[in-house]
Amino acid sequence: MKRISSLFLLTVLAMALVLSGCDVGKKDSGNGKVKIGVTVYDQYDTFVSQLMECFQEFKEDNVEIVVYNASQSQQTQNTQVQKMIDDGCDVICVNLVDRTDPTAVIDAAKKGDVPIVFFNRELVEGDINQWNKLFYVGANAVESGIMEGQLAATACLADKSIDKNGDGLIQYVVLEGEAGHQDSIVRTEYSVNTLISSGVEVEKVGYAIANWNRAQAQTKMSQFIDQYPDGIELVLANNDDMALGAIDAYESAGIIRSKWPAIFGIDGTDVGLEAVRDDRMVGTVYNDKEGQAKAMYRLCIILARGGDITELSDEFTIDDGKYIRLPYDKVTATNINLYIKR
């Protein structure tokens, strides 16, 4: 009887070990600890830093978030992604330095079986389809360019004083983000084309790459002011920081507000919204950082626990099973209070 009892106990123990082993390597489907890794292309980018502030606000007690700054180096970012995988991150959010070169990030994620949520800087479509655990959260750059063009067209058609020299043409300057960057190219192309298609006759007098940077934009704009002291009537900037750089240039030159061109930006950063409120910028296009942060966080938690992006279909529009894009909004003095208090 003792031998039979011992054999029975050993059998039960063996079965228990086998059953418990079935759970090894599985993602937590409950409310266990989740570790999220994040790497941003540049922590000093105003919109990205504010987006990350919103993202951190969603953090729950059972969630750890680690954030790295790639300092505009793709090689540094590749190393950071590998470190986050080695450190046991359940999911990683990547704000790509170089949207055309995500290979090392994707290969490391596939090898470690760690989902990646790309955000803000959209990778090429062919790359995101390399693996079924790659996703993107952001917005449609085309939409932002169209809206900036619409804002500028509305202002130019309604306010004849923008045409300061009265020649029937709007002399304009474009301040563009990174050279060759898709969002920069698209925002410039669609803002100008929308302006023209809306019936505004224009003449381009200046174009400069300012790399999304306020200081660089101020330097470029100061050069244009020296070249055309009374000949610039409109500034189309790819983001608010560069629009603010244009404002800084006019203020530094000691030019009174009534002599400034109409200046427009994109992103609706806190400082950009304040400039619209204070009548230093005519308008901006609001990039929904709160909505994007919420979508990123919710998607990270779902993926970390073995779920699927389709679980967010009641909250967000999902395209091709890969993309969540939040809509932009046009902001002027007439509706600024709806956005500045968000």
JSON list of N, CA and C in Angstrom, two decimals, residues 72-115:
[
{"chain": "A", "resi": 72, "resn": "GLN", "atom": "N", "xyz": [18.93, 61.94, -31.91]},
{"chain": "A", "resi": 72, "resn": "GLN", "atom": "CA", "xyz": [19.00, 62.02, -33.37]},
{"chain": "A", "resi": 72, "resn": "GLN", "atom": "C", "xyz": [20.02, 61.06, -33.99]},
{"chain": "A", "resi": 73, "resn": "SER", "atom": "N", "xyz": [20.31, 59.97, -33.30]},
{"chain": "A", "resi": 73, "resn": "SER", "atom": "CA", "xyz": [21.24, 58.96, -33.82]},
{"chain": "A", "resi": 73, "resn": "SER", "atom": "C", "xyz": [20.51, 57.62, -33.96]},
{"chain": "A", "resi": 74, "resn": "GLN", "atom": "N", "xyz": [20.39, 57.13, -35.19]},
{"chain": "A", "resi": 74, "resn": "GLN", "atom": "CA", "xyz": [19.72, 55.84, -35.38]},
{"chain": "A", "resi": 74, "resn": "GLN", "atom": "C", "xyz": [20.52, 54.71, -34.76]},
{"chain": "A", "resi": 75, "resn": "GLN", "atom": "N", "xyz": [21.84, 54.79, -34.81]},
{"chain": "A", "resi": 75, "resn": "GLN", "atom": "CA", "xyz": [22.67, 53.75, -34.20]},
{"chain": "A", "resi": 75, "resn": "GLN", "atom": "C", "xyz": [22.45, 53.69, -32.69]},
{"chain": "A", "resi": 76, "resn": "THR", "atom": "N", "xyz": [22.36, 54.87, -32.08]},
{"chain": "A", "resi": 76, "resn": "THR", "atom": "CA", "xyz": [22.07, 54.91, -30.64]},
{"chain": "A", "resi": 76, "resn": "THR", "atom": "C", "xyz": [20.71, 54.30, -30.34]},
{"chain": "A", "resi": 77, "resn": "GLN", "atom": "N", "xyz": [19.73, 54.61, -31.17]},
{"chain": "A", "resi": 77, "resn": "GLN", "atom": "CA", "xyz": [18.39, 54.08, -30.98]},
{"chain": "A", "resi": 77, "resn": "GLN", "atom": "C", "xyz": [18.36, 52.56, -31.13]},
{"chain": "A", "resi": 78, "resn": "ASN", "atom": "N", "xyz": [19.10, 52.03, -32.09]},
{"chain": "A", "resi": 78, "resn": "ASN", "atom": "CA", "xyz": [19.17, 50.58, -32.28]},
{"chain": "A", "resi": 78, "resn": "ASN", "atom": "C", "xyz": [19.70, 49.91, -31.01]},
{"chain": "A", "resi": 79, "resn": "THR", "atom": "N", "xyz": [20.75, 50.51, -30.43]},
{"chain": "A", "resi": 79, "resn": "THR", "atom": "CA", "xyz": [21.33, 49.97, -29.20]},
{"chain": "A", "resi": 79, "resn": "THR", "atom": "C", "xyz": [20.33, 50.04, -28.04]},
{"chain": "A", "resi": 80, "resn": "GLN", "atom": "N", "xyz": [19.59, 51.13, -27.97]},
{"chain": "A", "resi": 80, "resn": "GLN", "atom": "CA", "xyz": [18.59, 51.29, -26.91]},
{"chain": "A", "resi": 80, "resn": "GLN", "atom": "C", "xyz": [17.49, 50.24, -27.01]},
{"chain": "A", "resi": 81, "resn": "VAL", "atom": "N", "xyz": [17.04, 49.96, -28.23]},
{"chain": "A", "resi": 81, "resn": "VAL", "atom": "CA", "xyz": [16.00, 48.95, -28.43]},
{"chain": "A", "resi": 81, "resn": "VAL", "atom": "C", "xyz": [16.50, 47.58, -27.96]},
{"chain": "A", "resi": 82, "resn": "GLN", "atom": "N", "xyz": [17.72, 47.23, -28.31]},
{"chain": "A", "resi": 82, "resn": "GLN", "atom": "CA", "xyz": [18.27, 45.94, -27.88]},
{"chain": "A", "resi": 82, "resn": "GLN", "atom": "C", "xyz": [18.38, 45.87, -26.36]},
{"chain": "A", "resi": 83, "resn": "LYS", "atom": "N", "xyz": [18.78, 46.97, -25.74]},
{"chain": "A", "resi": 83, "resn": "LYS", "atom": "CA", "xyz": [18.88, 47.00, -24.28]},
{"chain": "A", "resi": 83, "resn": "LYS", "atom": "C", "xyz": [17.52, 46.80, -23.64]},
{"chain": "A", "resi": 84, "resn": "MET", "atom": "N", "xyz": [16.49, 47.45, -24.17]},
{"chain": "A", "resi": 84, "resn": "MET", "atom": "CA", "xyz": [15.15, 47.31, -23.62]},
{"chain": "A", "resi": 84, "resn": "MET", "atom": "C", "xyz": [14.64, 45.88, -23.75]},
{"chain": "A", "resi": 85, "resn": "ILE", "atom": "N", "xyz": [14.98, 45.24, -24.86]},
{"chain": "A", "resi": 85, "resn": "ILE", "atom": "CA", "xyz": [14.61, 43.83, -25.04]},
{"chain": "A", "resi": 85, "resn": "ILE", "atom": "C", "xyz": [15.34, 42.98, -24.00]},
{"chain": "A", "resi": 86, "resn": "ASP", "atom": "N", "xyz": [16.65, 43.21, -23.86]},
{"chain": "A", "resi": 86, "resn": "ASP", "atom": "CA", "xyz": [17.45, 42.44, -22.89]},
{"chain": "A", "resi": 86, "resn": "ASP", "atom": "C", "xyz": [16.97, 42.67, -21.46]},
{"chain": "A", "resi": 87, "resn": "ASP", "atom": "N", "xyz": [16.44, 43.88, -21.19]},
{"chain": "A", "resi": 87, "resn": "ASP", "atom": "CA", "xyz": [15.98, 44.21, -19.84]},
{"chain": "A", "resi": 87, "resn": "ASP", "atom": "C", "xyz": [14.56, 43.72, -19.55]},
{"chain": "A", "resi": 88, "resn": "GLY", "atom": "N", "xyz": [13.96, 43.02, -20.52]},
{"chain": "A", "resi": 88, "resn": "GLY", "atom": "CA", "xyz": [12.67, 42.40, -20.27]},
{"chain": "A", "resi": 88, "resn": "GLY", "atom": "C", "xyz": [11.44, 43.25, -20.53]},
{"chain": "A", "resi": 89, "resn": "CYS", "atom": "N", "xyz": [11.57, 44.27, -21.37]},
{"chain": "A", "resi": 89, "resn": "CYS", "atom": "CA", "xyz": [10.39, 45.06, -21.72]},
{"chain": "A", "resi": 89, "resn": "CYS", "atom": "C", "xyz": [9.38, 44.19, -22.46]},
{"chain": "A", "resi": 90, "resn": "ASP", "atom": "N", "xyz": [8.13, 44.33, -22.13]},
{"chain": "A", "resi": 90, "resn": "ASP", "atom": "CA", "xyz": [7.07, 43.54, -22.76]},
{"chain": "A", "resi": 90, "resn": "ASP", "atom": "C", "xyz": [6.67, 44.11, -24.12]},
{"chain": "A", "resi": 91, "resn": "VAL", "atom": "N", "xyz": [6.84, 45.41, -24.29]},
{"chain": "A", "resi": 91, "resn": "VAL", "atom": "CA", "xyz": [6.51, 46.09, -25.54]},
{"chain": "A", "resi": 91, "resn": "VAL", "atom": "C", "xyz": [7.37, 47.34, -25.60]},
{"chain": "A", "resi": 92, "resn": "ILE", "atom": "N", "xyz": [7.72, 47.77, -26.82]},
{"chain": "A", "resi": 92, "resn": "ILE", "atom": "CA", "xyz": [8.60, 48.93, -26.98]},
{"chain": "A", "resi": 92, "resn": "ILE", "atom": "C", "xyz": [7.97, 49.92, -27.94]},
{"chain": "A", "resi": 93, "resn": "CYS", "atom": "N", "xyz": [7.99, 51.20, -27.58]},
{"chain": "A", "resi": 93, "resn": "CYS", "atom": "CA", "xyz": [7.51, 52.29, -28.43]},
{"chain": "A", "resi": 93, "resn": "CYS", "atom": "C", "xyz": [8.72, 52.98, -29.05]},
{"chain": "A", "resi": 94, "resn": "VAL", "atom": "N", "xyz": [8.69, 53.16, -30.37]},
{"chain": "A", "resi": 94, "resn": "VAL", "atom": "CA", "xyz": [9.83, 53.72, -31.08]},
{"chain": "A", "resi": 94, "resn": "VAL", "atom": "C", "xyz": [9.42, 54.93, -31.91]},
{"chain": "A", "resi": 95, "resn": "ASN", "atom": "N", "xyz": [10.03, 56.06, -31.60]},
{"chain": "A", "resi": 95, "resn": "ASN", "atom": "CA", "xyz": [9.90, 57.29, -32.36]},
{"chain": "A", "resi": 95, "resn": "ASN", "atom": "C", "xyz": [11.15, 57.36, -33.25]},
{"chain": "A", "resi": 96, "resn": "LEU", "atom": "N", "xyz": [11.07, 56.78, -34.44]},
{"chain": "A", "resi": 96, "resn": "LEU", "atom": "CA", "xyz": [12.25, 56.54, -35.27]},
{"chain": "A", "resi": 96, "resn": "LEU", "atom": "C", "xyz": [13.07, 57.80, -35.55]},
{"chain": "A", "resi": 97, "resn": "VAL", "atom": "N", "xyz": [14.38, 57.66, -35.46]},
{"chain": "A", "resi": 97, "resn": "VAL", "atom": "CA", "xyz": [15.27, 58.72, -35.89]},
{"chain": "A", "resi": 97, "resn": "VAL", "atom": "C", "xyz": [15.23, 58.82, -37.41]},
{"chain": "A", "resi": 98, "resn": "ASP", "atom": "N", "xyz": [15.41, 57.67, -38.06]},
{"chain": "A", "resi": 98, "resn": "ASP", "atom": "CA", "xyz": [15.41, 57.61, -39.52]},
{"chain": "A", "resi": 98, "resn": "ASP", "atom": "C", "xyz": [14.29, 56.66, -39.96]},
{"chain": "A", "resi": 99, "resn": "ARG", "atom": "N", "xyz": [13.21, 57.21, -40.44]},
{"chain": "A", "resi": 99, "resn": "ARG", "atom": "CA", "xyz": [12.05, 56.40, -40.81]},
{"chain": "A", "resi": 99, "resn": "ARG", "atom": "C", "xyz": [12.35, 55.43, -41.95]},
{"chain": "A", "resi": 100, "resn": "THR", "atom": "N", "xyz": [13.42, 55.64, -42.68]},
{"chain": "A", "resi": 100, "resn": "THR", "atom": "CA", "xyz": [13.76, 54.75, -43.80]},
{"chain": "A", "resi": 100, "resn": "THR", "atom": "C", "xyz": [14.71, 53.64, -43.36]},
{"chain": "A", "resi": 101, "resn": "ASP", "atom": "N", "xyz": [15.09, 53.61, -42.09]},
{"chain": "A", "resi": 101, "resn": "ASP", "atom": "CA", "xyz": [16.09, 52.63, -41.65]},
{"chain": "A", "resi": 101, "resn": "ASP", "atom": "C", "xyz": [15.69, 51.96, -40.34]},
{"chain": "A", "resi": 102, "resn": "PRO", "atom": "N", "xyz": [14.55, 51.23, -40.35]},
{"chain": "A", "resi": 102, "resn": "PRO", "atom": "CA", "xyz": [14.10, 50.56, -39.12]},
{"chain": "A", "resi": 102, "resn": "PRO", "atom": "C", "xyz": [14.55, 49.10, -39.04]},
{"chain": "A", "resi": 103, "resn": "THR", "atom": "N", "xyz": [15.41, 48.67, -39.95]},
{"chain": "A", "resi": 103, "resn": "THR", "atom": "CA", "xyz": [15.74, 47.24, -40.06]},
{"chain": "A", "resi": 103, "resn": "THR", "atom": "C", "xyz": [16.28, 46.66, -38.77]},
{"chain": "A", "resi": 104, "resn": "ALA", "atom": "N", "xyz": [17.25, 47.33, -38.14]},
{"chain": "A", "resi": 104, "resn": "ALA", "atom": "CA", "xyz": [17.85, 46.79, -36.92]},
{"chain": "A", "resi": 104, "resn": "ALA", "atom": "C", "xyz": [16.82, 46.70, -35.79]},
{"chain": "A", "resi": 105, "resn": "VAL", "atom": "N", "xyz": [15.94, 47.70, -35.71]},
{"chain": "A", "resi": 105, "resn": "VAL", "atom": "CA", "xyz": [14.88, 47.70, -34.69]},
{"chain": "A", "resi": 105, "resn": "VAL", "atom": "C", "xyz": [13.94, 46.52, -34.90]},
{"chain": "A", "resi": 106, "resn": "ILE", "atom": "N", "xyz": [13.51, 46.34, -36.14]},
{"chain": "A", "resi": 106, "resn": "ILE", "atom": "CA", "xyz": [12.56, 45.27, -36.45]},
{"chain": "A", "resi": 106, "resn": "ILE", "atom": "C", "xyz": [13.19, 43.90, -36.24]},
{"chain": "A", "resi": 107, "resn": "ASP", "atom": "N", "xyz": [14.43, 43.72, -36.69]},
{"chain": "A", "resi": 107, "resn": "ASP", "atom": "CA", "xyz": [15.11, 42.43, -36.54]},
{"chain": "A", "resi": 107, "resn": "ASP", "atom": "C", "xyz": [15.28, 42.07, -35.06]},
{"chain": "A", "resi": 108, "resn": "ALA", "atom": "N", "xyz": [15.65, 43.05, -34.25]},
{"chain": "A", "resi": 108, "resn": "ALA", "atom": "CA", "xyz": [15.84, 42.78, -32.82]},
{"chain": "A", "resi": 108, "resn": "ALA", "atom": "C", "xyz": [14.51, 42.43, -32.16]},
{"chain": "A", "resi": 109, "resn": "ALA", "atom": "N", "xyz": [13.45, 43.13, -32.55]},
{"chain": "A", "resi": 109, "resn": "ALA", "atom": "CA", "xyz": [12.13, 42.86, -31.98]},
{"chain": "A", "resi": 109, "resn": "ALA", "atom": "C", "xyz": [11.63, 41.47, -32.35]},
{"chain": "A", "resi": 110, "resn": "LYS", "atom": "N", "xyz": [11.82, 41.10, -33.60]},
{"chain": "A", "resi": 110, "resn": "LYS", "atom": "CA", "xyz": [11.40, 39.77, -34.05]},
{"chain": "A", "resi": 110, "resn": "LYS", "atom": "C", "xyz": [12.17, 38.67, -33.30]},
{"chain": "A", "resi": 111, "resn": "LYS", "atom": "N", "xyz": [13.47, 38.86, -33.17]},
{"chain": "A", "resi": 111, "resn": "LYS", "atom": "CA", "xyz": [14.29, 37.87, -32.49]},
{"chain": "A", "resi": 111, "resn": "LYS", "atom": "C", "xyz": [13.89, 37.73, -31.03]},
{"chain": "A", "resi": 112, "resn": "GLY", "atom": "N", "xyz": [13.56, 38.85, -30.40]},
{"chain": "A", "resi": 112, "resn": "GLY", "atom": "CA", "xyz": [13.16, 38.81, -28.99]},
{"chain": "A", "resi": 112, "resn": "GLY", "atom": "C", "xyz": [11.68, 38.61, -28.78]},
{"chain": "A", "resi": 113, "resn": "ASP", "atom": "N", "xyz": [10.91, 38.57, -29.87]},
{"chain": "A", "resi": 113, "resn": "ASP", "atom": "CA", "xyz": [9.46, 38.42, -29.82]},
{"chain": "A", "resi": 113, "resn": "ASP", "atom": "C", "xyz": [8.82, 39.51, -28.95]},
{"chain": "A", "resi": 114, "resn": "VAL", "atom": "N", "xyz": [9.24, 40.76, -29.19]},
{"chain": "A", "resi": 114, "resn": "VAL", "atom": "CA", "xyz": [8.71, 41.90, -28.45]},
{"chain": "A", "resi": 114, "resn": "VAL", "atom": "C", "xyz": [7.99, 42.83, -29.43]},
{"chain": "A", "resi": 115, "resn": "PRO", "atom": "N", "xyz": [6.69, 43.08, -29.24]},
{"chain": "A", "resi": 115, "resn": "PRO", "atom": "CA", "xyz": [5.94, 43.96, -30.15]},
{"chain": "A", "resi": 115, "resn": "PRO", "atom": "C", "xyz": [6.52, 45.38, -30.14]}
]
